[in-house]
CSV table of C-alpha atoms in Angstrom, one decimal:
chain,number,residue,atom,x,y,z
A,1,MET,CA,-12.8,-72.5,-35.8
A,2,ASP,CA,-11.4,-74.2,-38.9
A,3,PRO,CA,-8.0,-75.9,-38.1
A,4,ALA,CA,-6.3,-74.3,-41.2
A,5,LEU,CA,-7.6,-70.9,-40.2
A,6,ARG,CA,-6.3,-71.5,-36.6
A,7,ARG,CA,-2.9,-72.4,-37.9
A,8,PHE,CA,-2.8,-69.3,-40.1
A,9,ALA,CA,-3.7,-67.1,-37.2
A,10,ALA,CA,-1.0,-68.6,-35.0
A,11,LEU,CA,1.6,-68.2,-37.8
A,12,LEU,CA,0.5,-64.6,-38.4
A,13,ALA,CA,0.8,-63.9,-34.6
A,14,ALA,CA,4.3,-65.4,-34.6
A,15,VAL,CA,5.4,-63.3,-37.5
A,16,LEU,CA,3.9,-60.1,-36.1
A,17,SER,CA,5.4,-60.7,-32.6
A,18,ALA,CA,8.9,-61.1,-34.2
A,19,CYS,CA,8.5,-57.6,-35.6
A,20,GLU,CA,7.5,-55.9,-32.3
A,21,PRO,CA,9.8,-53.2,-30.9
A,22,ALA,CA,11.5,-53.7,-27.5
A,23,PRO,CA,9.1,-54.0,-24.6
A,24,GLY,CA,8.1,-50.9,-22.9
A,25,PRO,CA,5.2,-49.7,-20.8
A,26,ARG,CA,2.0,-51.3,-22.1
A,27,MET,CA,-0.8,-49.0,-23.1
A,28,PRO,CA,-4.3,-50.3,-23.9
A,29,PRO,CA,-4.7,-50.8,-27.6
A,30,PRO,CA,-6.7,-48.3,-29.6
A,31,ASP,CA,-10.3,-49.2,-30.2
A,32,PRO,CA,-10.9,-51.1,-33.4
A,33,PRO,CA,-12.8,-49.1,-36.1
A,34,GLY,CA,-16.5,-49.1,-35.1
A,35,GLY,CA,-15.7,-49.9,-31.5
A,36,PRO,CA,-16.2,-53.2,-29.7
A,37,PRO,CA,-17.7,-56.3,-31.4
A,38,ALA,CA,-21.4,-55.7,-32.2
A,39,ASP,CA,-22.5,-59.2,-31.2
A,40,LEU,CA,-21.9,-58.8,-27.5
A,41,GLU,CA,-24.9,-60.9,-26.4
A,42,SER,CA,-23.1,-64.1,-27.6
A,43,ALA,CA,-19.7,-63.0,-26.3
A,44,PRO,CA,-18.2,-65.3,-23.6
A,45,ILE,CA,-17.3,-62.3,-21.4
A,46,LEU,CA,-19.7,-59.4,-20.9
A,47,LEU,CA,-19.6,-56.0,-19.2
A,48,GLU,CA,-23.0,-54.7,-18.0
A,49,TYR,CA,-23.9,-51.4,-16.3
A,50,VAL,CA,-26.0,-51.8,-13.1
A,51,CYS,CA,-26.4,-48.3,-11.5
A,52,GLY,CA,-24.4,-45.5,-10.0
A,53,ASN,CA,-20.8,-46.4,-10.7
A,54,ARG,CA,-21.4,-50.1,-10.5
A,55,PHE,CA,-20.9,-52.7,-13.3
A,56,VAL,CA,-21.0,-56.5,-13.5
A,57,LEU,CA,-18.4,-58.6,-15.3
A,58,VAL,CA,-20.0,-61.9,-16.6
A,59,ASN,CA,-17.8,-64.9,-17.5
A,60,GLN,CA,-19.5,-67.6,-19.6
A,61,LEU,CA,-16.3,-69.6,-20.1
A,62,PRO,CA,-15.6,-72.9,-18.2
A,63,GLN,CA,-12.3,-71.6,-17.0
A,64,ALA,CA,-11.2,-68.6,-14.9
A,65,VAL,CA,-10.2,-65.5,-16.9
A,66,THR,CA,-8.2,-62.4,-16.0
A,67,VAL,CA,-9.5,-59.2,-17.6
A,68,ARG,CA,-8.3,-55.6,-17.5
A,69,TRP,CA,-10.6,-52.6,-17.2
A,70,GLU,CA,-10.2,-48.9,-17.5
A,71,VAL,CA,-12.4,-45.9,-17.1
A,72,ARG,CA,-12.0,-43.9,-20.3
A,73,GLY,CA,-10.4,-40.5,-20.1
A,74,THR,CA,-9.0,-41.2,-16.6
A,75,GLU,CA,-6.1,-42.9,-14.9
A,76,GLU,CA,-8.4,-45.3,-13.2
A,77,ARG,CA,-7.8,-48.9,-14.3
A,78,GLY,CA,-7.3,-52.4,-12.9
A,79,GLU,CA,-7.5,-56.1,-13.3
A,80,ARG,CA,-10.1,-58.7,-12.2
A,81,ARG,CA,-9.9,-62.4,-12.1
A,82,LEU,CA,-13.3,-63.8,-13.1
A,83,ALA,CA,-14.4,-67.1,-11.7
A,84,PRO,CA,-15.2,-69.9,-14.2
A,85,ALA,CA,-18.8,-70.4,-15.3
A,86,GLN,CA,-20.8,-72.7,-13.1
A,87,ALA,CA,-21.6,-76.1,-14.4
A,88,GLY,CA,-25.3,-75.9,-13.8
A,89,ASP,CA,-27.9,-73.2,-14.1
A,90,PRO,CA,-27.0,-70.4,-14.6
A,91,PRO,CA,-24.0,-71.2,-16.8
A,92,PHE,CA,-22.0,-68.1,-15.9
A,93,SER,CA,-20.3,-66.3,-13.0
A,94,GLU,CA,-20.6,-62.7,-12.1
A,95,THR,CA,-18.1,-60.3,-10.5
A,96,GLU,CA,-19.1,-56.8,-9.4
A,97,LEU,CA,-16.9,-53.8,-10.4
A,98,THR,CA,-17.3,-50.4,-8.7
A,99,VAL,CA,-15.4,-47.4,-10.2
A,100,LEU,CA,-14.8,-43.9,-8.9
A,101,ASN,CA,-15.3,-41.9,-12.1
A,102,GLU,CA,-18.4,-41.4,-14.2
A,103,ASN,CA,-16.9,-42.0,-17.7
A,104,PRO,CA,-17.5,-45.2,-19.8
A,105,VAL,CA,-15.7,-48.4,-18.8
A,106,ALA,CA,-13.7,-50.4,-21.3
A,107,LEU,CA,-13.0,-54.1,-20.8
A,108,TYR,CA,-9.9,-55.9,-22.3
A,109,HIS,CA,-8.9,-59.6,-22.5
A,110,GLY,CA,-5.2,-59.7,-23.4
A,111,ASP,CA,-4.8,-56.9,-26.0
A,112,SER,CA,-8.4,-57.3,-27.3
A,113,LEU,CA,-11.1,-54.8,-26.5
A,114,ILE,CA,-14.1,-56.9,-25.4
A,115,ALA,CA,-16.7,-54.3,-24.5
A,116,VAL,CA,-17.3,-50.7,-23.6
A,117,ALA,CA,-20.2,-49.8,-21.3
A,118,ALA,CA,-21.5,-46.3,-20.7
A,119,ASN,CA,-21.8,-45.1,-17.1
A,120,VAL,CA,-25.4,-43.8,-17.3
A,121,GLN,CA,-25.3,-42.5,-13.7
A,122,THR,CA,-28.7,-44.0,-12.9
A,123,PRO,CA,-29.1,-43.7,-9.1
A,124,CYS,CA,-29.0,-47.0,-7.3
A,125,GLU,CA,-32.3,-47.6,-5.5
A,126,PRO,CA,-31.9,-47.6,-1.8
A,127,ILE,CA,-33.3,-50.4,0.2
A,128,VAL,CA,-36.0,-49.0,2.4
A,129,ASP,CA,-37.6,-50.7,5.3
A,130,GLY,CA,-35.9,-54.0,4.8
A,131,PRO,CA,-37.2,-57.1,6.5
A,132,SER,CA,-36.9,-57.0,10.3
A,133,PHE,CA,-35.1,-59.8,12.1
A,134,ALA,CA,-35.2,-58.2,15.5
A,135,VAL,CA,-35.2,-60.6,18.4
A,136,ALA,CA,-38.0,-60.2,21.0
A,137,ALA,CA,-36.9,-58.4,24.2
A,138,GLY,CA,-35.4,-60.9,26.7
A,139,SER,CA,-35.1,-63.7,24.2
A,140,ALA,CA,-31.7,-65.0,23.2
A,141,ALA,CA,-33.0,-67.3,20.4
A,142,GLY,CA,-36.1,-67.6,18.2
A,143,ALA,CA,-39.0,-69.8,19.1
A,144,TRP,CA,-42.0,-71.4,17.4
A,145,SER,CA,-45.4,-70.0,18.2
A,146,ALA,CA,-48.8,-71.7,18.0
A,147,PRO,CA,-50.3,-72.0,14.5
A,148,SER,CA,-52.5,-69.1,13.5
A,149,PRO,CA,-55.4,-69.3,11.0
A,150,TRP,CA,-54.9,-67.9,7.5
A,151,PRO,CA,-57.7,-67.1,5.0
A,152,VAL,CA,-55.8,-69.0,2.2
A,153,VAL,CA,-53.8,-72.2,1.9
A,154,ALA,CA,-50.5,-70.5,1.0
A,155,LEU,CA,-49.0,-72.1,-2.1
A,156,HIS,CA,-46.9,-69.1,-3.1
A,157,LEU,CA,-45.2,-66.6,-0.9
A,158,HIS,CA,-43.4,-63.4,-1.8
A,159,LEU,CA,-41.3,-61.3,0.6
A,160,LEU,CA,-42.0,-57.6,-0.1
A,161,ARG,CA,-39.5,-54.8,0.4
A,162,THR,CA,-41.5,-53.6,3.3
A,163,GLY,CA,-40.9,-56.9,5.2
A,164,LYS,CA,-44.5,-58.0,4.7
A,165,VAL,CA,-45.3,-61.3,3.1
A,166,LEU,CA,-47.8,-61.6,0.2
A,167,ALA,CA,-49.4,-65.1,0.1
A,168,TRP,CA,-51.8,-66.6,-2.4
A,169,GLY,CA,-53.1,-70.1,-3.2
A,170,LYS,CA,-55.3,-72.0,-5.6
A,171,PHE,CA,-58.5,-70.7,-4.0
A,172,GLY,CA,-59.3,-67.4,-2.2
A,173,ASP,CA,-57.9,-63.9,-2.4
A,174,PRO,CA,-54.3,-63.0,-1.9
A,175,TYR,CA,-53.4,-62.3,1.7
A,176,LEU,CA,-50.9,-59.7,3.0
């Protein structure tokens, strides 16, 4: 940001704060005309809908940030402290937010509206037949078994939701 513009913004904020009425209960500010900023993909703090009543708060800033959230049309609201973005890959941190009501969620930083995300009420997909880590009867710890032959030299492995492993290599057919 241009230094002259930054100084002007600070001066304007000081003048406006001198004109504020006596402090009272803080209410979230009204939405700016047109709603939240349109360029949310490049915003340093994001609100993303996941499923059910679950959302994810994403912080791309190098410092921790405290944000306020509210479920529109309800008394449900709160604050979350978002961890700073990681230094490596990925360059962000994520914090899950689960709400009780089905209305849209608004996210604020200070008095600024950052984002509004609709609660689409998409059902969360249940995890069915997850991987089994059961210990063999009578065994207190795992153990290695003798090698077994495979039809491929497994270069890539993928654990499926069923607990089975899909393997494939440079030659041969994939093996389940």
